[in-house]
Amino acid sequence: MVAERKLSHTAALILHAIDVGYVYGFSVMETTGLPSGTVYPAMRRLEADGLICSHWEKQAVADAEQRPLRKYYRLTTAGKGTLQSLRQRYPLLVRLIPIEEKEPLRAAR
Amino acid sequence: MLRVEPLSRVLELGLIALAAQLVPKKRRQDWMLEWRGELAYLHSVLGSSIPARIVPMRFVFGAFFDALTLRVIEGKQRERFPQAKVSPITCLVVLAMLLTASYGATFLLPGVRAERELAPAPIGNGLVLIQGAEEVHHGEPTIAPSQIRVWRRGQQRYFDGFAYYYLAAESFSDPAQPERGRTWKIAHATANLLPLLQAPVRLGATATAANYGMPALVLSESGWKHRYGADPGVMGRVVLIDAKPARIAGVAPDGMWMLPGNADAWLIDPNTEQKHDVLGYAVAHLTFQGKAMMRTPRIAITAHRAHFNTDAYEGIALCRGSVGPWSFFLYATFLALVTLPVIAPAEHTEMSLHTHELGWFRLLLRPLFYAAKLGLVWPIAYFTSLNAAYALPQLSVQTQTYLQLTTGFLACLFGVRWAILDQHRRCPVCLRRVTHPARVGNTASNLLAWSGTEMICAGGHTLLHIPDLPMSWFPAPRWHLRRAA
């Protein structure tokens, strides 16, 4: 079992949002209600700690939708383990962003 | 196909590019791509599905926090490797960037731009205010317009120009804002008054076209700010002075007026000298001979009339140094330099190395670098104080002055303090900051043991010995050149 990392409620909320399906910066910002100056730096730290990882979408997808390339984030195995512990520590996370909302389309909204 | 981006979009992209400079180089391109993509997405959904609190400009400011975070994270990851300490070139480049940014902001902020244009220029000598000798101490108007006409017609030896004005409280109304009409103190002036005073009036484009046959009105800076919120768009607008039309032609800065009577506006009226029932003030320009005669600030003037009658007048010299943002900043600088010894360390660094070991070039480079830092810090402090004080044009002139004095003082004080502290920690050989502790001493129990910290230059050139407890044999930090280097 992954040892619980001491993350703030904000970081936990962002981690939870990514897990639920809000997989790029703006969607996390939109869902959590946090400003860009909080969300993006927090995601950098989570990535540096190995809890999430990022990848660029395929150029063809962006071209088809006539928009710039987008960077997607997902939880790593360590991130998933940490999030499980965090959900016990912050039970309101699930009520703030219900897990049932997860939709594959949200990622490419 | 070429597409023209709106100005706000260009500004947002410019801010992202600026923030990208904080991101480590190897991750910069990736970072910019992500932020541009997110910004493009924000614009595509703007006003439709996103909450109103998400404003593009606010969103873009988050990029700076993100860039800083990334820089810190990258810095931490590099900690196990020898760091390239801040080189003198980097230091000067950063200062130059700060200077460019603060200077550029003076053009971008409308209030600061207006203040720079309005900054009063020194008013030349050779001007006298002429008043009746009896009433001169009361500052009351004493000159009738007919007197000016007589003086103009006569041949003058000591004066080569006369200007005239009188004050009147008159109703001021703007048809564009009819509900805000009120009484203003209007100075009716001859056309040559403001040019004679060399008043740095900010003129609108319509001021040159003879104002379409109506008198020109020059607003005072405080009147312009109070009535119109410092709106530059009022130039050329027709207003009613005592129900007569006049066209706003310019704005005169506060502090420009050095004559009796504080006017809210100056009406440049060709008929000023044709009035019969008013008394006003006369301003005359001295000829070379007149200046030679004017040895004291006040001089008695006798005007000859018919039948050997004379009138006694007094001429008061009008000269004044420039008072404006620059003068305030100079005063703030003086205060900062006086206060500096209180917060700056009095210690000096000694060098236990000989000049021939360093070479004259390196010896010269160190003070030059110090001077360059101070030379950049000072204008940064000036432009920062300008931006802080005059960014909001709706503030009163007094508030702006206090704000500029305070910010100028603090920026000067801490800027120079930083330059001094930074210089103390620069290796005399490579001018990089020494931050690597080579040895950390403990407090000595018998005063003979070493108690201090020893720093080593990243390039290995020098050691800086900093005593924790200054002794008579080791009173100040001391540089040692490493012979092996």
Coordinates of C-alpha atoms in Angstrom, one line a residue:
Chain A
M1 CA 0.0 0.0 0.0
V2 CA 1.2 3.4 -0.9
A3 CA 2.1 5.5 2.2
E4 CA -0.3 8.4 2.6
R5 CA 1.3 11.7 1.5
K6 CA 0.4 14.8 3.4
L7 CA -1.5 16.8 0.8
S8 CA -3.6 19.8 1.4
H9 CA -7.4 19.8 0.8
T10 CA -6.8 21.8 -2.4
A11 CA -4.3 19.3 -3.8
A12 CA -6.6 16.5 -2.8
L13 CA -9.5 18.2 -4.6
I14 CA -7.5 18.5 -7.8
L15 CA -6.3 14.9 -7.6
H16 CA -9.9 13.8 -7.1
A17 CA -11.1 15.9 -10.0
I18 CA -8.5 14.4 -12.3
D19 CA -9.5 10.9 -11.2
V20 CA -13.2 11.7 -11.8
G21 CA -12.5 12.7 -15.4
Y22 CA -11.5 16.3 -15.6
V23 CA -8.3 15.6 -17.2
Y24 CA -6.9 18.9 -18.4
G25 CA -6.0 22.1 -16.5
F26 CA -9.0 24.3 -17.5
S27 CA -11.6 21.6 -16.8
V28 CA -10.1 21.1 -13.3
M29 CA -10.2 24.8 -12.8
E30 CA -13.8 25.0 -13.9
T31 CA -15.0 22.1 -11.8
T32 CA -13.1 23.0 -8.6
G33 CA -13.8 26.7 -8.8
L34 CA -10.1 27.4 -8.0
P35 CA -8.2 30.1 -9.9
S36 CA -5.6 29.3 -12.5
G37 CA -2.8 30.5 -10.2
T38 CA -3.7 27.7 -7.8
V39 CA -4.6 24.8 -10.1
Y40 CA -1.7 24.8 -12.5
P41 CA 1.0 25.2 -9.9
A42 CA -0.6 22.4 -7.8
M43 CA -0.7 20.1 -10.8
R44 CA 3.0 20.8 -11.4
R45 CA 3.8 19.8 -7.8
L46 CA 1.6 16.7 -8.1
E47 CA 3.4 15.8 -11.3
A48 CA 6.8 16.4 -9.7
D49 CA 5.8 14.1 -6.8
G50 CA 4.8 11.4 -9.2
L51 CA 1.1 11.4 -8.3
I52 CA 0.0 12.4 -11.8
C53 CA 1.5 12.2 -15.2
S54 CA 0.8 14.1 -18.4
H55 CA 0.7 13.4 -22.1
W56 CA -0.1 15.4 -25.2
E57 CA -3.0 14.4 -27.2
K58 CA -2.5 13.4 -30.8
Q59 CA -2.1 16.1 -33.4
A60 CA -4.8 14.6 -35.6
V61 CA -7.4 14.9 -32.8
A62 CA -6.6 18.6 -32.3
D63 CA -6.6 19.2 -36.0
A64 CA -9.9 17.5 -36.4
E65 CA -11.4 19.8 -33.8
Q66 CA -9.5 22.9 -35.2
R67 CA -8.0 23.8 -31.9
P68 CA -4.5 23.9 -30.3
L69 CA -3.0 20.7 -28.8
R70 CA -4.1 19.9 -25.3
K71 CA -2.2 18.3 -22.5
Y72 CA -4.0 15.6 -20.5
Y73 CA -3.3 14.5 -17.0
R74 CA -4.0 11.2 -15.3
L75 CA -3.3 9.6 -12.0
T76 CA -0.3 7.3 -11.6
T77 CA -0.5 4.2 -9.5
A78 CA 1.0 6.1 -6.6
G79 CA -1.5 8.8 -7.2
K80 CA -4.4 6.4 -7.0
G81 CA -3.1 5.0 -3.8
T82 CA -2.7 8.4 -2.3
L83 CA -6.1 9.5 -3.4
Q84 CA -7.7 6.5 -1.6
S85 CA -6.2 7.6 1.6
L86 CA -7.1 11.2 0.9
R87 CA -10.8 10.3 0.4
Q88 CA -10.8 8.8 3.9
R89 CA -9.1 11.9 5.3
Y90 CA -11.4 14.4 3.4
P91 CA -14.7 12.6 3.0
L92 CA -16.4 15.7 1.5
L93 CA -14.3 15.3 -1.6
V94 CA -16.7 12.9 -3.1
R95 CA -19.7 15.1 -2.3
L96 CA -18.0 18.1 -3.9
I97 CA -17.3 16.3 -7.2
P98 CA -19.3 13.1 -7.3
I99 CA -17.6 10.1 -8.8
E100 CA -20.8 9.3 -10.8
E101 CA -20.2 12.3 -13.0
K102 CA -17.2 10.7 -14.7
E103 CA -17.8 10.7 -18.4
P104 CA -15.2 10.0 -21.1
L105 CA -16.5 12.9 -23.1
R106 CA -15.6 15.4 -20.5
A107 CA -11.9 15.0 -21.2
A108 CA -12.4 16.1 -24.8
R109 CA -15.1 18.6 -24.2
Chain B
M1 CA -5.4 33.7 -44.4
L2 CA -4.3 36.5 -42.2
R3 CA -6.3 37.1 -39.0
V4 CA -6.1 40.2 -36.9
E5 CA -6.1 39.4 -33.2
P6 CA -7.8 41.9 -30.9
L7 CA -5.5 44.0 -28.7
S8 CA -6.6 42.2 -25.5
R9 CA -5.7 38.8 -27.0
V10 CA -2.3 40.1 -28.1
L11 CA -1.7 41.4 -24.6
E12 CA -2.7 38.1 -23.0
L13 CA -0.3 36.2 -25.3
G14 CA 2.4 38.8 -24.5
L15 CA 1.9 38.1 -20.8
I16 CA 2.2 34.4 -21.3
A17 CA 5.4 34.9 -23.3
L18 CA 6.7 37.2 -20.5
A19 CA 5.8 34.6 -17.8
A20 CA 7.5 31.9 -19.9
Q21 CA 10.8 33.7 -19.3
L22 CA 10.5 32.4 -15.7
V23 CA 10.2 28.8 -16.9
P24 CA 13.4 26.8 -17.2
K25 CA 14.5 26.9 -20.9
K26 CA 14.2 23.1 -21.5
R27 CA 10.5 23.2 -20.5
R28 CA 9.6 26.6 -21.9
Q29 CA 8.2 25.5 -25.2
D30 CA 6.1 22.8 -23.8
W31 CA 4.8 25.1 -21.1
M32 CA 3.9 27.9 -23.6
L33 CA 2.1 25.4 -25.8
E34 CA -0.1 24.2 -22.9
W35 CA -1.0 27.8 -21.7
R36 CA -1.7 29.0 -25.3
G37 CA -3.9 25.9 -25.8
E38 CA -5.8 26.6 -22.5
L39 CA -6.2 30.2 -23.4
A40 CA -7.6 29.4 -26.8
Y41 CA -10.0 27.0 -25.2
L42 CA -11.1 29.7 -22.7
H43 CA -11.8 32.1 -25.5
S44 CA -13.7 29.5 -27.5
V45 CA -16.1 29.0 -24.6
L46 CA -16.1 32.5 -23.2
G47 CA -19.6 33.7 -22.3
S48 CA -21.2 30.4 -23.1
S49 CA -20.6 27.6 -20.7
I50 CA -17.9 28.9 -18.3
P51 CA -18.7 30.7 -15.0
A52 CA -18.5 34.5 -15.2
R53 CA -15.7 34.6 -12.6
I54 CA -13.2 33.2 -15.1
V55 CA -11.9 36.3 -16.8
P56 CA -9.2 35.8 -19.5
M57 CA -6.8 38.4 -18.0
R58 CA -7.1 37.0 -14.5
F59 CA -6.6 33.5 -15.9
V60 CA -3.4 34.6 -17.7
F61 CA -2.0 36.1 -14.5
G62 CA -2.1 32.6 -13.1
A63 CA 0.6 31.7 -15.6
F64 CA 3.1 33.7 -13.6
F65 CA 2.4 31.6 -10.5
D66 CA 2.7 28.5 -12.5
A67 CA 5.9 29.5 -14.1
L68 CA 7.4 30.4 -10.7
T69 CA 6.3 27.1 -9.3
L70 CA 7.9 25.2 -12.2
R71 CA 11.1 27.2 -11.7
V72 CA 11.2 26.3 -8.0
I73 CA 10.5 22.6 -8.7
E74 CA 13.2 22.5 -11.3
G75 CA 15.6 24.3 -9.0
K76 CA 15.0 21.7 -6.2
Q77 CA 15.7 18.9 -8.6
R78 CA 19.0 20.5 -9.6
E79 CA 20.1 21.0 -6.0
R80 CA 22.3 17.9 -5.9
F81 CA 24.3 19.3 -8.7
P82 CA 26.7 22.3 -8.5
Q83 CA 24.6 25.4 -9.1
A84 CA 25.7 28.0 -11.5
K85 CA 25.4 31.0 -9.2
V86 CA 24.0 34.2 -10.3
S87 CA 26.5 35.6 -12.7
P88 CA 27.1 39.4 -13.0
I89 CA 25.7 39.3 -16.5
T90 CA 22.4 37.6 -15.3
C91 CA 22.2 40.1 -12.5
L92 CA 22.5 43.1 -14.9
V93 CA 20.1 41.6 -17.4
V94 CA 17.5 41.0 -14.8
L95 CA 17.9 44.6 -13.6
A96 CA 17.7 45.9 -17.2
M97 CA 14.5 43.9 -17.7
L98 CA 13.0 45.4 -14.5
L99 CA 14.0 48.8 -15.8
T100 CA 12.4 48.2 -19.2
A101 CA 9.3 46.9 -17.6
S102 CA 8.9 49.8 -15.2
Y103 CA 9.7 52.3 -17.9
G104 CA 7.3 50.6 -20.3
A105 CA 4.6 50.8 -17.7
T106 CA 4.8 54.6 -17.6
F107 CA 3.6 54.5 -21.2
L108 CA 0.9 51.9 -20.7
L109 CA -0.7 53.4 -17.6
P110 CA -2.8 56.4 -18.7
G111 CA -2.4 58.3 -15.5
V112 CA 1.3 58.0 -15.5
R113 CA 1.6 59.0 -19.1
A114 CA -0.5 62.1 -18.5
E115 CA 1.7 63.0 -15.5
R116 CA 4.9 62.6 -17.6
E117 CA 3.5 64.9 -20.3
L118 CA 2.3 67.4 -17.7
A119 CA 5.6 67.4 -15.7
P120 CA 6.3 71.1 -15.3
A121 CA 9.4 72.5 -17.0
P122 CA 11.5 75.1 -15.3
I123 CA 9.9 78.6 -16.0
G124 CA 12.5 81.0 -17.3
N125 CA 13.4 84.2 -15.5
G126 CA 12.7 87.6 -16.7
L127 CA 9.0 87.7 -15.7
V128 CA 7.6 90.2 -13.2
L129 CA 4.1 90.6 -11.8
I130 CA 3.2 94.2 -11.7
Q131 CA 0.8 95.4 -9.0
G132 CA -0.1 98.7 -7.5
A133 CA 2.4 99.7 -4.8
E134 CA -0.4 100.2 -2.2
E135 CA -2.2 96.9 -2.6
V136 CA 0.8 94.7 -3.3
H137 CA 0.8 93.0 0.1
H138 CA -2.8 92.1 -0.1
G139 CA -2.4 90.4 -3.5
E140 CA -5.6 92.1 -4.7
P141 CA -6.1 92.9 -8.4
T142 CA -5.0 96.5 -9.1
I143 CA -4.5 96.8 -12.9
A144 CA -7.3 98.0 -15.2
P145 CA -7.3 96.7 -18.8
S146 CA -7.0 100.3 -20.1
Q147 CA -3.6 100.6 -18.3
I148 CA -2.3 97.6 -20.2
R149 CA -3.4 99.1 -23.5
V150 CA -1.5 102.3 -22.6
W151 CA 1.7 100.4 -21.7
R152 CA 1.5 98.3 -24.9
R153 CA 1.2 101.4 -27.0
G154 CA 4.0 103.3 -25.4
Q155 CA 7.7 102.6 -26.1
Q156 CA 9.1 100.5 -23.4
R157 CA 12.7 100.3 -22.4
Y158 CA 12.6 97.6 -19.7
F159 CA 9.7 95.4 -20.9
D160 CA 9.1 93.7 -24.2
G161 CA 5.8 92.0 -23.5
F162 CA 2.7 92.4 -21.4
A163 CA 0.1 89.8 -20.5
Y164 CA -3.0 90.4 -18.5
Y165 CA -5.7 88.4 -16.7
Y166 CA -8.5 88.9 -14.3
L167 CA -10.5 86.5 -12.2
A168 CA -14.2 86.0 -12.2
A169 CA -16.5 83.4 -10.6
E170 CA -18.7 82.2 -13.4
S171 CA -21.0 79.4 -14.1
F172 CA -19.4 76.4 -15.8
S173 CA -21.6 74.0 -17.6
D174 CA -21.0 71.2 -20.1
P175 CA -23.9 70.4 -22.5
A176 CA -22.7 66.8 -22.4
Q177 CA -23.1 66.7 -18.6
P178 CA -25.9 69.2 -18.0
E179 CA -26.6 68.0 -14.5
R180 CA -23.2 68.9 -13.2
G181 CA -23.1 72.7 -13.8
R182 CA -21.5 74.8 -11.0
T183 CA -19.5 78.0 -10.4
W184 CA -15.9 78.0 -11.4
K185 CA -13.2 80.5 -10.8
I186 CA -12.2 81.5 -14.3
A187 CA -9.1 83.5 -15.2
H188 CA -9.8 85.5 -18.3
A189 CA -6.4 85.9 -19.9
T190 CA -4.8 87.4 -22.9
A191 CA -3.5 85.0 -25.5
N192 CA 0.1 85.6 -24.6
L193 CA -0.2 84.8 -20.9
L194 CA 0.4 81.1 -20.9
P195 CA 3.2 81.3 -23.6
L196 CA 4.8 84.0 -21.6
L197 CA 4.8 81.9 -18.5
Q198 CA 6.1 79.0 -20.6
A199 CA 3.4 76.9 -19.0
P200 CA 3.7 73.3 -20.0
V201 CA 0.1 73.1 -21.1
R202 CA -1.0 69.9 -22.6
L203 CA -2.8 71.1 -25.7
G204 CA -5.5 69.2 -27.6
A205 CA -5.5 68.9 -31.4
T206 CA -8.2 71.5 -31.7
A207 CA -6.2 74.2 -29.9
T208 CA -4.4 75.1 -33.1
A209 CA -7.4 75.7 -35.4
A210 CA -8.3 79.0 -33.8
N211 CA -11.0 77.2 -31.9
Y212 CA -13.5 77.9 -34.6
G213 CA -14.0 81.5 -33.6
M214 CA -14.7 80.8 -29.9
P215 CA -12.4 81.4 -26.9
A216 CA -10.1 78.6 -25.8
L217 CA -10.4 77.1 -22.3
V218 CA -7.4 75.6 -20.5
L219 CA -8.5 73.5 -17.6
S220 CA -6.5 73.2 -14.4
E221 CA -5.2 69.7 -13.7
S222 CA -7.2 69.3 -10.5
G223 CA -10.3 70.6 -12.3
W224 CA -9.8 68.2 -15.1
K225 CA -9.4 65.3 -12.8
H226 CA -12.3 66.2 -10.5
R227 CA -14.8 67.2 -13.2
Y228 CA -13.8 64.8 -16.0
G229 CA -11.9 62.0 -14.2
A230 CA -8.7 62.9 -16.2
D231 CA -10.4 61.9 -19.4
P232 CA -8.2 63.0 -22.4
G233 CA -11.3 62.9 -24.6
V234 CA -12.6 66.2 -23.3
M235 CA -10.2 68.1 -25.5
G236 CA -12.1 70.0 -28.2
R237 CA -15.4 69.8 -26.3
V238 CA -17.6 73.0 -26.2
V239 CA -18.6 74.1 -22.8
L240 CA -20.5 77.1 -21.5
I241 CA -18.8 79.8 -19.4
D242 CA -21.4 82.1 -18.1
A243 CA -23.6 80.8 -20.9
K244 CA -21.1 81.7 -23.5
P245 CA -19.4 78.9 -25.5
A246 CA -15.8 78.1 -25.2
R247 CA -13.8 75.2 -26.5
I248 CA -11.6 73.1 -24.2
A249 CA -8.1 73.4 -25.6
G250 CA -5.8 71.9 -23.0
V251 CA -4.9 71.1 -19.5
A252 CA -2.4 73.0 -17.3
P253 CA -0.6 71.1 -14.5
D254 CA -1.1 71.9 -10.9
G255 CA 1.9 73.7 -9.6
M256 CA 2.4 75.6 -12.9
W257 CA 0.5 78.6 -11.7
M258 CA 2.6 81.0 -9.7
L259 CA 0.5 84.1 -10.0
P260 CA -2.2 85.4 -7.6
G261 CA -5.6 83.7 -7.6
N262 CA -6.2 79.9 -7.9
A263 CA -8.2 79.5 -11.1
D264 CA -10.1 76.4 -12.0
A265 CA -9.6 77.2 -15.7
W266 CA -8.1 79.9 -18.0
L267 CA -10.2 81.4 -20.7
I268 CA -8.0 82.7 -23.5
D269 CA -10.3 85.5 -24.6
P270 CA -9.2 88.1 -27.2
N271 CA -11.5 90.6 -25.6
T272 CA -9.9 90.4 -22.1
E273 CA -8.2 93.8 -22.5
Q274 CA -11.4 95.5 -23.8
K275 CA -13.2 95.2 -20.5
H276 CA -13.9 98.4 -18.6
D277 CA -15.2 97.5 -15.2
V278 CA -12.7 94.9 -14.0
L279 CA -9.3 94.9 -12.2
G280 CA -6.7 92.2 -12.8
Y281 CA -3.1 91.4 -12.8
A282 CA -0.3 92.3 -15.3
V283 CA 2.6 90.1 -16.1
A284 CA 5.6 91.7 -18.0
H285 CA 8.6 90.2 -19.6
L286 CA 11.9 92.1 -18.9
T287 CA 14.3 93.1 -21.6
F288 CA 18.0 92.7 -21.2
Q289 CA 18.2 96.1 -19.6
G290 CA 15.2 95.3 -17.4
K291 CA 16.9 92.2 -16.1
A292 CA 20.0 94.2 -15.4
M293 CA 17.9 96.6 -13.3
M294 CA 16.1 93.8 -11.4
R295 CA 18.7 93.1 -8.8
T296 CA 16.3 92.3 -6.0
P297 CA 13.1 90.1 -6.0
R298 CA 11.0 93.2 -5.7
I299 CA 11.5 96.5 -7.5
A300 CA 9.6 99.8 -7.5
I301 CA 8.2 100.8 -10.9
T302 CA 7.1 104.3 -11.8
A303 CA 4.7 104.8 -14.7
H304 CA 4.6 108.3 -16.1
R305 CA 1.3 109.8 -17.2
A306 CA 0.3 113.0 -18.8
H307 CA 1.0 116.3 -17.0
F308 CA 4.0 114.9 -15.1
N309 CA 1.8 112.7 -13.0
T310 CA 3.1 109.3 -12.0
D311 CA 1.7 106.1 -10.7
A312 CA 3.6 103.9 -8.3
Y313 CA 3.8 100.1 -9.0
E314 CA 5.8 97.3 -7.7
G315 CA 7.3 94.5 -9.8
I316 CA 7.7 91.1 -8.2
A317 CA 10.1 88.7 -9.9
L318 CA 8.5 85.4 -10.9
C319 CA 11.0 82.6 -10.9
R320 CA 10.7 79.2 -9.6
G321 CA 12.4 75.9 -9.9
S322 CA 10.6 72.9 -11.4
V323 CA 8.4 71.1 -8.9
G324 CA 7.2 67.8 -10.1
P325 CA 7.7 64.0 -9.9
W326 CA 11.4 64.3 -10.6
S327 CA 11.9 66.8 -7.7
F328 CA 9.9 64.7 -5.3
F329 CA 11.9 61.7 -6.3
L330 CA 15.2 63.5 -5.7
Y331 CA 14.0 64.5 -2.3
A332 CA 13.0 60.8 -1.6
T333 CA 16.5 59.8 -2.8
F334 CA 18.1 62.2 -0.4
L335 CA 15.9 60.9 2.5
A336 CA 16.8 57.3 1.5
L337 CA 20.5 58.0 1.5
V338 CA 20.3 59.6 4.9
T339 CA 18.4 56.6 6.3
L340 CA 20.5 54.0 4.6
P341 CA 23.2 53.6 7.4
V342 CA 20.3 52.5 9.7
I343 CA 19.4 49.5 7.7
A344 CA 22.5 48.7 5.6
P345 CA 25.3 46.8 7.2
A346 CA 28.2 49.0 8.2
E347 CA 30.6 46.1 7.6
H348 CA 33.1 46.3 4.8
T349 CA 34.9 43.3 3.3
E350 CA 38.7 43.2 3.5
M351 CA 40.9 41.6 0.9
S352 CA 43.9 39.6 1.8
L353 CA 45.1 39.5 -1.7
H354 CA 47.3 41.7 -3.8
T355 CA 46.4 43.7 -6.8
H356 CA 48.9 41.9 -9.0
E357 CA 47.2 38.6 -8.1
L358 CA 43.9 39.8 -9.6
G359 CA 45.1 42.0 -12.4
W360 CA 43.9 45.6 -13.0
F361 CA 41.1 44.5 -15.3
R362 CA 39.4 42.5 -12.6
L363 CA 40.1 45.2 -10.0
L364 CA 38.4 47.7 -12.2
L365 CA 35.5 45.4 -13.1
R366 CA 34.3 45.1 -9.6
P367 CA 33.5 48.8 -8.9
L368 CA 32.2 49.1 -12.5
F369 CA 29.7 46.3 -11.8
Y370 CA 28.8 48.0 -8.5
A371 CA 28.2 51.3 -10.3
A372 CA 26.1 49.6 -13.0
K373 CA 23.9 48.0 -10.4
L374 CA 23.3 51.3 -8.6
G375 CA 22.8 53.0 -12.0
L376 CA 20.0 50.5 -12.8
V377 CA 18.4 50.4 -9.4
W378 CA 18.0 54.2 -9.2
P379 CA 15.9 54.6 -12.4
I380 CA 13.9 51.5 -11.5
A381 CA 13.0 53.1 -8.2
Y382 CA 12.0 56.3 -10.0
F383 CA 9.8 54.7 -12.6
T384 CA 8.3 52.4 -9.9
S385 CA 7.4 55.4 -7.8
L386 CA 5.8 57.1 -10.8
N387 CA 3.8 54.0 -11.6
A388 CA 2.7 53.6 -8.0
A389 CA 1.7 57.2 -7.5
Y390 CA 0.1 58.2 -10.7
A391 CA -1.5 54.9 -11.9
L392 CA -4.9 56.1 -10.5
P393 CA -5.6 59.5 -12.0
Q394 CA -8.7 59.9 -9.7
L395 CA -6.5 60.3 -6.6
S396 CA -5.9 63.8 -5.4
V397 CA -2.6 65.6 -6.2
Q398 CA -1.6 65.5 -2.5
T399 CA -2.2 61.8 -2.2
Q400 CA -0.2 61.2 -5.3
T401 CA 2.6 63.3 -4.0
Y402 CA 2.7 61.4 -0.7
L403 CA 2.5 58.1 -2.5
Q404 CA 5.4 59.0 -4.8
L405 CA 7.5 60.1 -1.9
T406 CA 6.8 57.0 0.1
T407 CA 7.4 54.5 -2.8
G408 CA 10.4 56.4 -4.1
F409 CA 11.9 56.4 -0.6
L410 CA 11.3 52.7 0.0
A411 CA 12.4 51.7 -3.5
C412 CA 15.6 53.7 -3.2
L413 CA 16.4 52.6 0.3
F414 CA 15.9 48.9 -0.2
G415 CA 17.3 48.9 -3.8
V416 CA 20.6 50.4 -2.6
R417 CA 20.7 48.2 0.4
W418 CA 20.3 45.1 -1.9
A419 CA 23.1 46.4 -4.1
I420 CA 25.4 46.8 -1.1
L421 CA 24.6 43.4 0.3
D422 CA 25.0 41.8 -3.1
Q423 CA 28.3 43.4 -3.7
H424 CA 29.6 42.1 -0.3
R425 CA 29.0 38.5 -1.4
R426 CA 30.5 38.8 -4.9
C427 CA 33.7 36.9 -5.6
P428 CA 36.4 39.5 -6.5
V429 CA 37.6 37.2 -9.3
C430 CA 34.5 36.1 -11.2
L431 CA 31.9 38.5 -9.6
R432 CA 29.6 35.6 -8.9
R433 CA 27.8 35.3 -5.6
V434 CA 29.3 33.0 -3.1
T435 CA 26.7 30.9 -1.5
H436 CA 28.5 27.6 -0.8
P437 CA 29.5 27.2 2.8
A438 CA 32.9 25.5 2.9
R439 CA 33.0 25.5 6.7
V440 CA 30.6 26.6 9.4
G441 CA 32.2 27.3 12.7
N442 CA 30.7 27.1 16.1
T443 CA 30.8 29.7 18.7
A444 CA 34.3 29.6 20.2
S445 CA 34.6 28.7 23.9
N446 CA 38.0 30.3 24.3
L447 CA 38.0 33.1 21.8
L448 CA 41.0 31.7 20.0
A449 CA 39.2 29.1 18.0
W450 CA 37.6 30.0 14.7
S451 CA 34.0 31.0 15.0
G452 CA 32.5 31.9 11.7
T453 CA 31.4 30.8 8.3
E454 CA 33.6 30.2 5.4
M455 CA 32.1 30.5 1.9
I456 CA 33.6 29.4 -1.3
C457 CA 33.1 30.7 -4.7
A458 CA 31.3 28.3 -7.1
G459 CA 34.3 28.7 -9.5
G460 CA 36.7 27.9 -6.6
H461 CA 38.5 31.2 -6.9
T462 CA 38.1 32.7 -3.5
L463 CA 37.1 32.0 0.1
L464 CA 35.1 34.5 2.1
H465 CA 35.6 34.3 5.8
I466 CA 32.7 35.8 7.8
P467 CA 33.4 36.0 11.5
D468 CA 30.4 35.4 13.8
L469 CA 32.0 37.3 16.5
P470 CA 34.1 40.2 15.2
M471 CA 37.5 40.3 16.9
S472 CA 40.2 43.0 16.8
W473 CA 42.2 40.6 14.7
F474 CA 39.3 39.7 12.5
P475 CA 36.8 42.5 12.5
A476 CA 35.1 42.2 9.1
P477 CA 34.5 39.5 6.4
R478 CA 37.7 38.9 4.5
W479 CA 38.4 37.5 1.0
H480 CA 41.1 35.0 0.5
L481 CA 42.4 34.1 -2.9
R482 CA 42.8 30.3 -3.4
R483 CA 46.3 30.0 -4.7
A484 CA 45.5 26.7 -6.3
A485 CA 42.9 28.4 -8.4

